[in-house]
XYZ file of C-alpha atoms in Angstrom:
686
model
C 48.921 117.003 125.791
C 50.534 115.857 122.392
C 53.099 119.031 122.419
C 53.918 118.342 126.279
C 54.248 114.329 125.342
C 56.828 115.433 122.357
C 58.458 117.488 124.075
C 59.113 115.218 127.387
C 60.350 112.526 124.098
C 62.638 114.781 122.488
C 64.109 116.061 126.311
C 64.288 112.014 126.660
C 66.247 111.139 123.318
C 68.580 114.035 123.807
C 69.475 112.465 127.178
C 70.056 109.646 125.520
C 72.421 110.854 122.338
C 74.404 112.413 125.580
C 75.147 109.194 127.308
C 78.793 108.538 126.709
C 78.043 104.597 127.816
C 75.339 104.646 124.699
C 77.801 105.857 122.362
C 80.622 103.594 123.558
C 78.432 100.345 122.970
C 77.320 101.849 119.399
C 80.991 102.324 118.719
C 81.466 98.468 119.508
C 78.902 97.858 117.027
C 80.406 99.450 114.269
C 78.450 103.100 114.777
C 81.918 105.819 115.120
C 80.894 109.186 116.353
C 79.718 110.206 112.575
C 77.701 107.489 112.279
C 76.191 107.386 115.577
C 75.082 111.218 114.737
C 73.515 110.345 111.994
C 71.781 106.851 113.351
C 70.130 109.009 116.174
C 69.429 112.015 113.880
C 67.454 109.426 111.771
C 66.071 107.888 114.839
C 64.601 110.971 116.015
C 62.793 111.976 113.088
C 61.568 108.510 113.220
C 60.169 108.645 116.467
C 59.033 112.418 116.847
C 56.999 112.042 113.033
C 56.198 108.626 112.666
C 51.868 108.643 113.284
C 51.891 105.130 114.731
C 55.571 104.082 116.474
C 55.839 99.879 116.702
C 54.080 98.807 119.934
C 57.310 97.566 121.962
C 59.258 100.888 121.055
C 55.690 102.836 122.123
C 55.858 101.318 125.446
C 59.510 102.110 126.877
C 59.332 105.323 125.493
C 56.046 105.587 127.600
C 57.721 103.924 130.573
C 60.829 106.416 130.707
C 59.087 109.527 129.878
C 56.590 108.448 133.208
C 60.003 107.783 135.093
C 59.352 103.908 135.061
C 61.870 103.017 132.972
C 65.755 104.058 132.381
C 67.118 106.189 129.277
C 69.553 103.345 128.925
C 66.507 101.050 127.670
C 66.297 102.765 124.342
C 69.510 101.142 123.430
C 68.264 97.919 121.398
C 65.787 99.751 119.362
C 67.980 102.717 118.308
C 70.475 100.055 117.382
C 67.572 97.925 115.459
C 66.785 101.077 113.556
C 70.452 101.874 112.869
C 70.810 98.639 111.379
C 68.284 99.692 108.467
C 69.628 102.677 107.683
C 73.227 100.947 107.921
C 72.983 97.638 106.663
C 76.938 96.693 107.017
C 76.107 96.968 111.236
C 74.588 93.056 110.606
C 77.812 92.168 108.598
C 80.492 94.507 110.649
C 82.977 91.521 111.949
C 83.455 90.152 108.049
C 83.680 93.771 106.827
C 86.386 94.988 109.764
C 88.064 91.668 108.341
C 87.964 92.902 104.605
C 89.222 96.466 105.412
C 92.288 95.458 107.842
C 94.760 97.113 106.061
C 97.559 96.442 108.870
C 100.050 93.990 107.494
C 100.069 94.540 103.430
C 103.326 92.955 103.233
C 101.433 89.791 103.427
C 99.129 90.700 100.208
C 102.455 89.723 98.239
C 102.850 86.023 98.349
C 105.177 85.721 95.536
C 107.299 88.220 97.206
C 107.298 87.165 100.715
C 108.505 83.711 99.299
C 111.773 85.142 97.803
C 114.298 86.599 99.857
C 114.750 90.230 98.059
C 118.060 92.291 98.219
C 117.255 95.896 99.198
C 119.818 99.029 98.022
C 118.828 102.611 98.633
C 120.936 104.947 96.220
C 120.211 108.066 98.555
C 121.212 111.654 97.740
C 119.817 115.202 96.539
C 118.774 116.030 92.762
C 121.865 115.600 90.115
C 123.809 113.199 92.657
C 124.199 110.498 90.075
C 121.549 108.139 92.287
C 119.778 106.954 89.622
C 122.652 106.811 87.163
C 124.193 104.121 89.163
C 121.082 102.073 89.687
C 120.200 102.039 85.959
C 123.698 101.178 85.169
C 122.702 97.846 87.542
C 119.468 97.323 85.560
C 121.411 97.382 82.277
C 123.526 94.378 83.127
C 120.917 92.418 84.430
C 119.704 89.462 82.429
C 115.921 90.905 83.408
C 114.582 94.460 85.140
C 112.195 96.592 85.477
C 112.144 100.304 85.628
C 109.258 102.362 87.690
C 109.031 105.964 87.495
C 106.418 108.494 88.501
C 106.249 109.865 85.261
C 105.646 109.176 81.287
C 108.622 111.513 80.545
C 110.979 109.246 82.844
C 109.605 106.136 81.918
C 110.297 106.960 78.023
C 113.951 108.147 78.573
C 114.998 104.811 80.317
C 112.943 103.256 77.401
C 114.861 104.674 74.883
C 118.433 104.974 76.902
C 118.138 101.026 77.372
C 117.241 100.305 73.464
C 120.425 102.867 72.663
C 122.705 100.750 75.125
C 121.472 97.548 73.242
C 119.282 96.274 75.657
C 115.998 95.206 74.285
C 113.674 97.085 76.726
C 109.504 97.546 76.547
C 107.611 100.639 77.761
C 104.108 100.046 79.598
C 102.649 103.331 80.762
C 98.737 103.798 81.374
C 97.735 105.052 77.876
C 100.757 103.056 76.106
C 102.477 99.404 75.465
C 105.467 99.198 73.047
C 106.953 96.197 72.485
C 110.554 96.386 70.780
C 109.605 92.486 69.534
C 107.719 93.102 66.057
C 105.736 89.962 67.267
C 104.735 91.358 70.688
C 106.887 89.363 72.746
C 108.038 90.831 76.020
C 111.159 91.845 76.243
C 113.669 91.066 79.164
C 113.360 94.751 80.190
C 110.321 96.842 81.059
C 110.321 100.790 81.711
C 107.214 101.754 83.093
C 105.369 104.116 85.158
C 104.779 103.037 89.051
C 101.379 102.278 89.001
C 101.582 99.797 86.304
C 104.542 97.758 87.278
C 103.811 93.713 87.180
C 104.077 92.390 91.270
C 103.948 88.867 89.959
C 106.344 88.720 87.323
C 109.853 87.882 88.460
C 112.570 90.283 87.269
C 116.596 89.990 88.356
C 116.733 94.039 88.793
C 113.751 96.622 89.759
C 114.464 100.181 90.260
C 111.956 102.211 92.115
C 112.659 105.996 91.505
C 111.365 108.710 93.637
C 111.043 106.807 96.577
C 110.035 109.938 98.653
C 106.537 109.851 96.599
C 105.341 107.096 98.813
C 103.697 109.661 101.517
C 102.278 111.419 98.769
C 98.643 111.944 99.600
C 97.186 110.793 96.296
C 99.167 108.360 94.814
C 101.707 107.174 97.544
C 99.968 103.453 97.547
C 101.907 102.570 94.177
C 105.121 102.999 95.540
C 104.237 100.969 98.327
C 102.604 98.477 96.281
C 106.065 98.099 93.873
C 108.400 98.290 97.179
C 106.143 95.428 99.204
C 105.193 93.233 96.138
C 108.018 93.348 92.973
C 109.224 90.117 92.721
C 112.944 91.310 92.246
C 116.363 89.503 93.369
C 117.647 93.081 93.940
C 115.481 96.060 94.761
C 117.151 99.547 93.825
C 115.572 102.131 95.329
C 116.528 105.996 94.373
C 115.443 109.052 96.843
C 115.682 111.473 98.934
C 118.053 110.504 102.152
C 114.975 111.748 104.391
C 113.535 108.089 103.417
C 116.357 105.915 104.398
C 114.975 105.363 108.120
C 111.428 104.746 107.280
C 112.312 102.341 104.207
C 114.376 100.208 106.958
C 111.293 100.589 109.236
C 109.451 98.995 106.747
C 111.669 96.509 105.219
C 112.010 95.246 109.156
C 108.604 93.982 108.373
C 109.742 91.797 105.545
C 112.504 90.454 107.179
C 114.916 92.726 104.755
C 118.061 94.133 105.163
C 118.145 97.759 103.525
C 121.879 98.452 102.006
C 122.260 102.201 101.705
C 124.702 104.339 99.093
C 125.032 107.724 99.731
C 125.592 110.420 96.960
C 126.693 113.965 96.621
C 125.519 116.527 94.656
C 127.842 116.595 91.377
C 127.572 120.313 90.925
C 127.239 123.053 92.954
C 124.158 125.315 93.702
C 124.187 128.871 95.563
C 121.706 130.659 96.833
C 122.383 134.277 95.744
C 122.446 137.548 98.101
C 120.312 139.535 95.761
C 116.697 139.228 94.255
C 116.267 139.679 90.180
C 113.088 142.068 91.046
C 112.915 143.613 87.445
C 112.722 141.076 84.115
C 115.395 143.476 82.778
C 117.598 141.634 84.733
C 117.294 138.216 83.260
C 119.929 136.534 81.936
C 120.434 133.624 79.186
C 120.028 130.013 81.153
C 117.368 131.620 83.628
C 113.944 130.056 84.498
C 111.476 131.568 85.920
C 109.708 129.415 88.141
C 105.739 130.076 88.755
C 102.880 128.073 90.423
C 99.960 128.911 88.470
C 99.419 129.330 84.474
C 98.305 132.975 84.767
C 101.170 134.004 86.028
C 103.241 131.878 83.089
C 101.202 133.652 80.355
C 101.614 137.199 82.217
C 105.511 136.966 82.373
C 106.058 135.244 78.784
C 104.046 138.368 77.676
C 106.464 140.879 79.623
C 109.472 138.800 78.509
C 108.619 138.664 74.755
C 107.704 142.585 74.755
C 111.497 143.661 76.064
C 112.303 141.379 72.646
C 113.652 138.406 74.185
C 112.194 134.640 73.308
C 110.903 132.525 76.250
C 110.104 128.679 76.247
C 107.230 127.566 78.144
C 106.714 124.455 80.351
C 103.612 123.394 82.663
C 101.780 120.523 83.905
C 99.101 120.218 81.484
C 101.248 120.294 78.151
C 101.433 117.217 76.232
C 104.786 115.238 76.919
C 105.514 116.048 73.371
C 104.966 119.558 73.755
C 106.912 119.937 76.774
C 110.561 117.892 74.958
C 110.057 120.398 71.974
C 110.122 123.460 74.275
C 113.114 121.719 76.720
C 114.769 121.388 73.525
C 114.061 124.678 72.453
C 115.707 126.186 75.472
C 118.695 123.821 75.394
C 119.864 124.341 71.884
C 122.695 126.959 71.799
C 121.612 127.925 68.265
C 118.179 128.665 69.530
C 117.512 132.384 70.062
C 115.265 131.152 73.097
C 117.262 131.705 76.184
C 114.920 132.226 79.381
C 112.610 129.300 80.449
C 109.008 130.121 82.470
C 107.860 127.053 83.690
C 105.779 125.711 86.999
C 107.190 123.041 89.372
C 106.786 120.517 86.735
C 110.243 120.811 85.489
C 111.343 119.293 89.069
C 111.657 115.849 87.359
C 111.435 114.275 84.231
C 113.191 116.936 82.234
C 117.174 117.302 81.303
C 117.608 121.181 81.228
C 120.474 123.707 80.999
C 119.690 125.990 83.776
C 122.041 128.202 85.446
C 119.644 130.169 87.277
C 116.493 129.352 88.812
C 114.149 132.171 90.220
C 111.022 131.676 91.895
C 108.536 133.868 91.145
C 106.800 132.405 94.414
C 106.827 130.454 97.349
C 103.374 129.739 97.257
C 101.817 126.980 95.940
C 98.627 125.578 95.807
C 98.283 121.777 97.575
C 95.915 119.230 98.408
C 95.651 118.856 101.953
C 94.993 115.310 103.628
C 91.338 115.986 103.825
C 91.228 116.277 99.785
C 90.827 120.572 100.452
C 92.673 123.173 98.243
C 95.264 125.614 100.309
C 97.760 127.936 99.650
C 100.756 126.718 101.227
C 104.619 128.141 101.201
C 106.302 125.398 99.290
C 108.310 122.581 101.456
C 111.967 122.192 101.945
C 111.702 118.878 99.622
C 109.974 120.877 97.166
C 112.150 123.425 97.016
C 115.456 121.513 96.828
C 113.816 119.607 93.937
C 113.398 122.843 91.986
C 116.405 124.371 92.986
C 118.521 121.476 91.851
C 117.781 121.912 88.406
C 120.181 124.521 88.450
C 123.448 123.556 87.094
C 123.080 120.046 86.345
C 125.897 117.679 85.169
C 124.877 117.051 81.996
C 124.550 120.765 80.990
C 126.937 123.279 79.737
C 126.241 125.206 83.343
C 128.472 123.502 85.768
C 127.326 125.675 88.612
C 124.036 126.130 89.298
C 122.442 129.753 91.034
C 119.096 130.550 92.761
C 117.377 133.251 93.618
C 113.847 134.840 94.067
C 111.978 137.606 91.771
C 110.748 139.781 94.944
C 113.336 140.924 97.245
C 110.835 140.007 100.194
C 111.073 136.111 99.156
C 114.728 135.953 99.301
C 114.899 135.653 103.040
C 112.108 133.166 103.361
C 114.043 131.085 100.768
C 117.172 131.118 102.628
C 115.191 129.806 105.355
C 113.689 127.003 103.690
C 116.649 125.902 102.210
C 118.433 125.798 105.358
C 116.283 123.159 107.178
C 116.627 119.410 106.537
C 113.866 117.838 104.543
C 110.788 116.367 107.296
C 111.506 112.510 107.430
C 109.268 110.358 105.965
C 106.898 108.442 108.404
C 104.221 106.965 106.667
C 103.229 105.088 103.090
C 99.890 105.269 101.319
C 97.832 102.500 100.916
C 94.578 101.879 98.627
C 91.362 99.530 98.633
C 92.156 97.275 95.870
C 89.129 95.968 93.554
C 89.071 92.835 94.831
C 88.396 94.306 98.559
C 85.612 96.507 97.413
C 84.009 93.537 95.475
C 83.924 91.937 98.914
C 82.619 94.942 100.879
C 79.837 94.694 97.998
C 79.004 90.965 98.444
C 77.982 91.959 102.191
C 76.413 95.352 101.222
C 74.459 94.885 97.931
C 72.582 98.456 97.618
C 75.273 100.851 98.422
C 76.993 102.779 95.482
C 80.601 102.321 94.923
C 81.163 105.894 96.660
C 79.267 104.575 99.485
C 81.042 101.423 99.610
C 84.760 103.106 99.723
C 83.726 105.501 102.144
C 82.509 102.739 104.329
C 86.028 100.929 103.942
C 88.136 104.149 104.413
C 85.813 104.793 107.812
C 86.063 100.696 108.694
C 89.729 100.354 107.961
C 92.247 99.816 110.352
C 95.808 100.624 109.329
C 99.403 99.824 110.897
C 101.348 103.038 112.402
C 103.193 102.674 109.150
C 100.829 103.435 106.701
C 97.727 105.746 105.756
C 94.817 105.698 103.359
C 95.403 107.791 100.358
C 93.038 110.310 99.324
C 90.118 109.123 97.648
C 88.224 111.740 96.392
C 89.108 112.214 92.859
C 87.685 108.667 92.978
C 84.439 109.027 94.475
C 84.445 112.229 92.241
C 84.313 109.732 89.524
C 81.777 106.945 90.937
C 79.444 109.499 91.931
C 79.446 111.121 88.302
C 78.607 107.907 86.393
C 76.416 106.188 89.257
C 73.320 106.414 87.369
C 74.988 104.554 84.127
C 74.419 100.890 84.712
C 77.777 98.885 85.169
C 78.834 95.826 86.651
C 81.391 96.696 89.604
C 84.333 95.849 88.290
C 84.040 97.910 85.374
C 82.584 100.905 87.091
C 85.690 100.546 89.799
C 88.178 100.405 86.573
C 86.492 103.448 84.968
C 86.633 105.255 88.663
C 90.608 104.896 88.894
C 91.138 106.852 85.188
C 93.577 109.596 85.705
C 91.655 112.429 84.392
C 91.928 115.874 85.106
C 88.169 116.947 86.843
C 88.945 120.484 86.492
C 88.394 120.126 82.858
C 84.725 119.924 82.186
C 85.668 118.896 78.705
C 87.371 116.032 80.283
C 84.508 115.377 82.801
C 81.590 115.088 80.014
C 83.806 113.041 77.678
C 84.345 110.633 80.774
C 80.609 110.264 81.118
C 80.266 110.072 77.460
C 82.592 106.971 77.346
C 80.729 105.585 80.049
C 77.527 105.744 78.994
C 78.402 104.528 75.531
C 80.445 101.383 77.352
C 77.325 100.740 79.311
C 75.126 100.661 75.777
C 77.880 97.662 74.862
C 78.520 99.893 71.639
C 82.238 100.103 70.901
C 83.912 104.111 71.001
C 84.877 103.623 67.181
C 87.417 106.463 65.692
C 84.364 108.153 63.879
C 82.467 108.086 67.748
C 85.783 109.657 69.212
C 86.490 112.242 66.217
C 82.662 113.249 66.342
C 82.522 113.940 69.894
C 85.834 116.102 70.043
C 84.997 118.028 66.437
C 88.314 116.467 64.736
C 90.085 117.836 62.588
C 90.622 120.423 65.161
C 92.060 124.194 64.060
C 95.134 125.740 65.473
C 94.596 127.756 68.792
C 93.699 131.634 67.955
C 93.779 132.608 71.849
C 94.465 131.015 75.361
C 91.002 129.690 75.631
C 91.794 127.732 72.255
C 94.690 126.275 73.756
C 93.282 124.986 76.706
C 90.609 123.340 75.113
C 92.995 121.503 72.503
C 94.973 120.353 75.893
C 92.024 118.951 77.237
C 90.985 117.441 73.960
C 94.562 115.704 74.501
C 93.512 114.517 77.852
C 90.566 112.642 76.598
C 92.835 111.316 74.581
C 94.990 109.801 76.579
C 91.711 108.850 78.738
C 90.558 106.796 75.509
C 93.920 104.804 75.149
C 94.122 104.420 79.237
C 90.741 102.501 78.816
C 91.418 100.621 75.725
C 94.627 98.675 77.312
C 91.678 97.576 80.439
C 88.725 97.279 77.861
C 90.373 96.057 74.223
C 87.020 95.387 72.710
C 85.131 98.509 73.721
C 87.703 100.683 72.585
C 89.045 99.086 69.685
C 90.986 102.088 67.342
C 94.022 102.624 69.685
C 96.335 103.208 66.527
C 94.160 105.602 64.844
C 93.570 107.561 68.035
C 97.561 107.126 68.950
C 98.068 108.964 65.036
C 95.155 111.739 65.577
C 96.919 112.568 69.469
C 100.288 112.696 67.694
C 98.918 115.230 65.007
C 97.184 117.243 67.915
C 100.684 117.473 69.928
C 101.856 119.358 66.963
C 98.959 121.804 66.539
C 99.427 122.443 70.545
C 103.746 122.723 70.007
C 102.630 125.361 67.180
C 100.386 126.921 69.648
C 103.066 127.248 72.613
C 105.594 128.850 70.502
C 102.960 131.652 69.593
C 101.921 131.840 72.769
C 102.548 135.379 73.544
C 100.322 135.888 70.310
C 97.408 133.869 71.442
C 97.831 135.958 74.846
C 97.329 138.977 72.953
C 94.374 137.407 70.932
C 92.532 136.619 74.324
C 89.814 138.803 75.934
C 91.737 141.880 76.257
C 90.049 142.829 79.425
C 91.536 139.657 80.926
C 94.855 139.342 79.367
C 95.122 143.479 80.653
C 94.112 142.370 84.143
C 96.101 139.095 84.337
C 99.211 141.420 82.487
C 98.334 143.699 85.833
C 98.820 141.477 87.537
C 102.019 139.970 86.445
C 104.418 140.756 89.239
C 102.027 140.348 91.801
C 102.790 137.734 94.559
C 100.554 135.922 97.011
C 101.241 137.104 100.571
C 104.437 135.525 102.324
C 102.877 135.533 106.119
C 99.896 134.225 107.278
C 97.682 135.796 110.002
C 100.311 134.491 112.904
C 103.442 136.345 111.492
C 104.922 133.255 110.076
C 104.574 131.423 106.700
C 102.415 128.330 106.447
C 105.077 126.394 106.905
C 106.187 127.883 110.127
C 108.983 130.383 108.545
C 109.591 133.539 110.001
C 109.279 136.223 107.319
C 108.071 140.271 107.029
C 105.009 141.390 105.514
C 105.064 141.834 101.676
C 105.636 144.971 100.694
C 107.854 145.254 98.069
C 110.662 148.321 98.076
C 113.283 148.173 95.725
C 113.351 148.706 91.779
C 110.320 148.027 89.709
C 111.399 147.733 86.097
C 109.017 149.090 83.336
C 106.043 147.209 82.850
C 106.252 145.108 86.091
C 104.000 146.004 88.655
C 105.354 145.088 92.424
C 101.443 145.482 93.515
C 100.335 143.392 97.014
C 96.368 144.806 97.100
C 94.084 142.460 97.974
C 92.900 141.957 94.741
C 96.191 141.185 93.500
C 96.776 138.187 96.213
C 93.362 136.979 95.863
C 94.129 136.629 91.919
C 97.451 135.538 92.730
C 95.490 132.545 95.136
C 93.211 131.787 92.524
C 90.468 132.916 94.515
C 89.545 135.650 92.061
C 89.608 135.276 88.393
C 90.711 139.010 86.455
C 86.948 138.666 84.867
C 85.335 138.593 88.073
C 87.708 141.662 89.184
C 86.664 143.748 86.462
C 82.952 142.883 87.580
C 83.533 143.771 91.054
C 85.507 146.900 89.997
C 82.281 147.776 87.973
C 79.871 147.482 90.734
C 82.117 149.083 93.289
C 81.837 152.327 91.008
C 78.253 151.987 90.032
C 77.799 152.038 94.045
C 80.064 154.674 94.423
C 78.145 156.766 91.775
C 74.877 156.378 93.907
C 76.241 157.201 96.843
C 77.288 160.360 95.396
C 74.432 161.140 94.176
C 72.677 160.827 97.669
C 75.098 163.180 99.261
C 74.634 165.732 96.416
C 70.542 165.388 96.864
C 71.109 166.199 101.065
C 73.419 168.629 100.086
C 70.705 170.398 97.954
C 67.782 170.036 100.539
C 70.260 171.541 103.536
């Protein structure tokens, strides 16, 4: 009888769940499809597993099972349960108001109080657009430069001071005042996240405006564009952003004046791929999208008796600059550069020919998932544009690929116009999250931002930036007792979550901070085991890069919690010394690769010439360009394997490590041996 009643009850509950009217009513109360499903699962479990249900609910369910009631009668009891597991439903109107992001221009009353002049300097790389904006910046009584990279902020800081215009530097990890007594100069060069939206300026420069659509950092460009209090805002970037910026500025009642620029030096796409490392020439730059390829190619190049410089994203700025200087120096024997797309911005390089080693790059999509994609037209132009710079000795640039089958795909990519920008990023502020926490005192920070994003309403011109990194850090330190503002600040720290040592350091910093114990120089030195020895292999070099990131994290936190991170000057001295050690390691990178576990480097070496497949399953590249299967023909240079095996492709795509490949090979050979023994035994029986 009990089983029969339970089965009837289950049928009734499932009928309720499928009722579209109930889903619509619940949505009006703040339960979207995902929350409705979660609430129903919890409610069903409560009804079926509870020993004694509340009397009113028990009567309603009995009536429905007996045919004396309607399934919709469950709704008020379902909502009562939903509000217990989702407390925000009781204050939904307030939460909706807080997370209403439809008019972000109104967040900046100081900027709205003045009529700003907007000048858009539009052009491709190496067209002089930023140069013209900076010239106006230098002649102004006061100004702010907002760039995407520390290197770019440093460059403008030095250029400004060299031109006799006193300029301060502000990045996440550094504050440099030219005035010895610490008084602010009229001009400041900063990374875009650090710009002040309350300080008045005569001129502001926002560089690389196309990054306003970046899924992680786009919010910083939106904030600068809408919030800077400057009489003139000079925007620099791709022409693909012009129409969108006009539309965005229409919402603030500000007109946009556009200055168009053409590339100062031409670059041509060659009709032949390089195909072999034997065909490299002085001024060549091979662009890779993985560190393994950089290690492999630099070793193969130096095995041919040529020196090469190496630049990739996780190197400290000082090391990148020293490698760039080495490559640019006409008296240095180093004439080849192997780099990731980190060269696309922030470094002045004397490159004659850009060679794409691959056209496949790992990307993070809007959902925060990693996927392998053919590079976009915008990315290809940004990298290709580094060839033949106006300020370099090569007045004309050339672009090609390492592999023959990639060349028609590259030509196809570069023949397309850049996709127009259609949306700008937004990010919840600390104040908005604090207001949420007031209404939801028991929610974790990770849950608060989740609820915020799910309830947020955005205008069609905007999107909410990916908050996965923020949530990752919030979950990591959830168990550590911190007040909400401090917790929020910690979670906005720019750290590389792929580095285990950086993550454990972040955790230790937060724990020490929560005990109200200052993080002293001695404490940090003990934690990172300073002093550190020069790297003997690649593993050591990667660890030193991680330690550099940890010191960056200390400096970043020191400007937000000065009392708790007191030894900024000493940490900066150590970081400078560490940068020197890393520079030495990178100069000897070939020796480090040789000293690394030979089983791994041999596997990496073996796949040095391999590449990711050009095509997806549809017969098109992932960006929609038609291509051919990646079956390399043509000349294969000595020591360069043009292999396109499944194993090679998996390693290339980062889905398999050389170490794992070797382990699999051992297992396969063991299985084959077992199979052969089994066959032998069968033959004997016959």
